[in-house]
Amino acid sequence: MRNEKIKRITFTALMTAIAVVLSFVESLLPTAYFMPPGSKLGLSNIPVMFSASKLTVGETLLIVFAKSVFVFITRGFTAFCMSLAGGILSALCMIFIFRKTNGFGYMGIGILSALCHNAGQLIVSFFLVQTTAIVGYAPVLLIASVGTGFLTGTLLRLVMPYYTKLKEMEK
Amino acid sequence: MKKLITKKDLILLFVVLLAGIVGIVFMNSADEGKSAEIIVDGKTTEIISLDEAYEKQINGVVICCEKGEIYIKESNCPDKVCMRSGRISKSGESIICAPNRVAVKINGKKGNLPDAITG
Amino acid sequence: MVKKSKNLLIISAVVLVVVIFTVSLFSSMTNDAEASNFAMGSPVDIKVYGEKDGDALCGYAIERIKFIDNVYLSHTISSSAVSTLNRDGKLTADKWLGDYLTECVELSAKSDSFTLFSGDMKDLWQIENGGYVPTDSEIADLLQKLENTELIINSNEMTLQNGKIDLGALGKGTACGEAIDYLKKQNVEKALVTVGGSIGAIGDESFSIGVRNPFGGQNDYFAILNATNCFVSTSGDYEKFFERDGIRYSHIFDATTGKPVQNDITSVTVVAESGTVSDFLSTAIFAEGIENGIKLADEFGAEVIIVKKDKSVLVSKGLENKLTINDNSFSISVIE
């Protein structure tokens, strides 16, 4: 039904808008000194996580892509590549988790999402500088992933009922 | 709705934290390096000694070496992540500027670099 | 079920916050800080280990050094004590300066070849300006003038007669000492201060100090000295010099001849308990020559590493076990 399609597109656009706003908000936050340079809180990933669980694969990837385009406009080409790589990797991972596995709670999902996102970024960095020197960043990113993953996972758990309600409203 | 924290989550948390901590301990136990490589577009363009003062702009990134430590003084990249990466001096440590495709990495080991030199 | 997961949520949030807090606190507590700057015409480097406010402490130590330079010892700042004394011939000193000048006079009295009034000698030989070899009669006039130069200390009134005072030979050691004193007052347990060629160390663990190779570059060292809680200063003929007709004229003068020292020494490194003394001795021993220099070191209970122009090295008995040579072209012998 055409109506349904429009509703789905609108909802996806809504999720994208939220992701973009969160991305902008994140860029305004001052960097805490103990966070490794380059890592982000991952707030803009929360709508993507919801999408991975409740929307189609296509819609999820679309949100990731749109979010990355926003990053491209505001922070340049390199940031765009990192956001895209990290976003796609973590989105795919979460789709897999939500659909195929059972044992993880929101914290675990958040941590895995952060891990994948950071891994995607490291890979892009590797292609850009082409030296294994980047390996040095890995341990610190691992630890940071735990912290940010827990944060985003918890936040997702908190907003889950609201997002779900929103989705119900379209029926 | 799913639970917030499950057993699997806690296992994951500990495994990741452990891996991270082990990695950091391992990196800190490396000796102070003696020389560093500057890598541009994947190729080593220059090898510098950590003992000598150095300041050079490469691809828009100003790499500085002072008192056995290397840091990025200035960079024209949008995020300036490299400028906030602190100072490195130990083998294996590195600072990279991805947008400019520049990396500085501290080489191999040599024990006993002095804390200071008289005269 | 809802209550259970809510409790778990709160507990794990608290745990994580505590972990992050402890980690960041720990990492800021074991901060090793370093600051570099420039003062007294030389690079200054301060390292403070394991203190929470390491960066601030380094900064204040540097400020102390700059203060000593600007207010007391500088030649380039016309309002400094030294400049004022040289220009006006008199000065009312504060307690610090009064005590310091008294100490300088006492130290200088221990060595005939060392003088606090090297200002005129430096001017005559134009060490800072490309160098000039004066005639014998110019030197004779200089020596005559030196004989009449005097610094009179009358409680806090300083009077300088017939000459120019120059504390450059001990100043860096003094600056090191002042920085170390400051850090000690702040209960710093481990630190390393470098002002030009003078180094001061605090801490139970020894530091590795490279001993400059007089025949190499700025960062070349031929040996490593283990130094604990002491001051190390070096004077060398490679620091400031000019050459004329194959002879090297260094910035270290012999007050008895009015000329730059000409002997078989190329560098003297002194390990002592005070910064001022270590810097004074490194210059005085160089000027006195090996025999008298060693006696002078003994008087102060200081230890020396004397490098001769033929690359042979004389080392005090107490330093024998603290020195590791990494260049075999130098031959070491221990002073009995």
XYZ file of C-alpha atoms in Angstrom, chain B residues 6 16 18-19 26 31 43 53 77 84:
10
model
C 23.018 -10.208 30.743
C 37.314 -6.427 26.051
C 41.198 -7.208 29.736
C 42.369 -7.129 26.128
C 52.397 -4.184 26.747
C 61.660 0.762 25.769
C 56.080 5.090 2.370
C 65.484 18.617 17.884
C 43.162 18.787 9.137
C 45.520 16.094 20.701
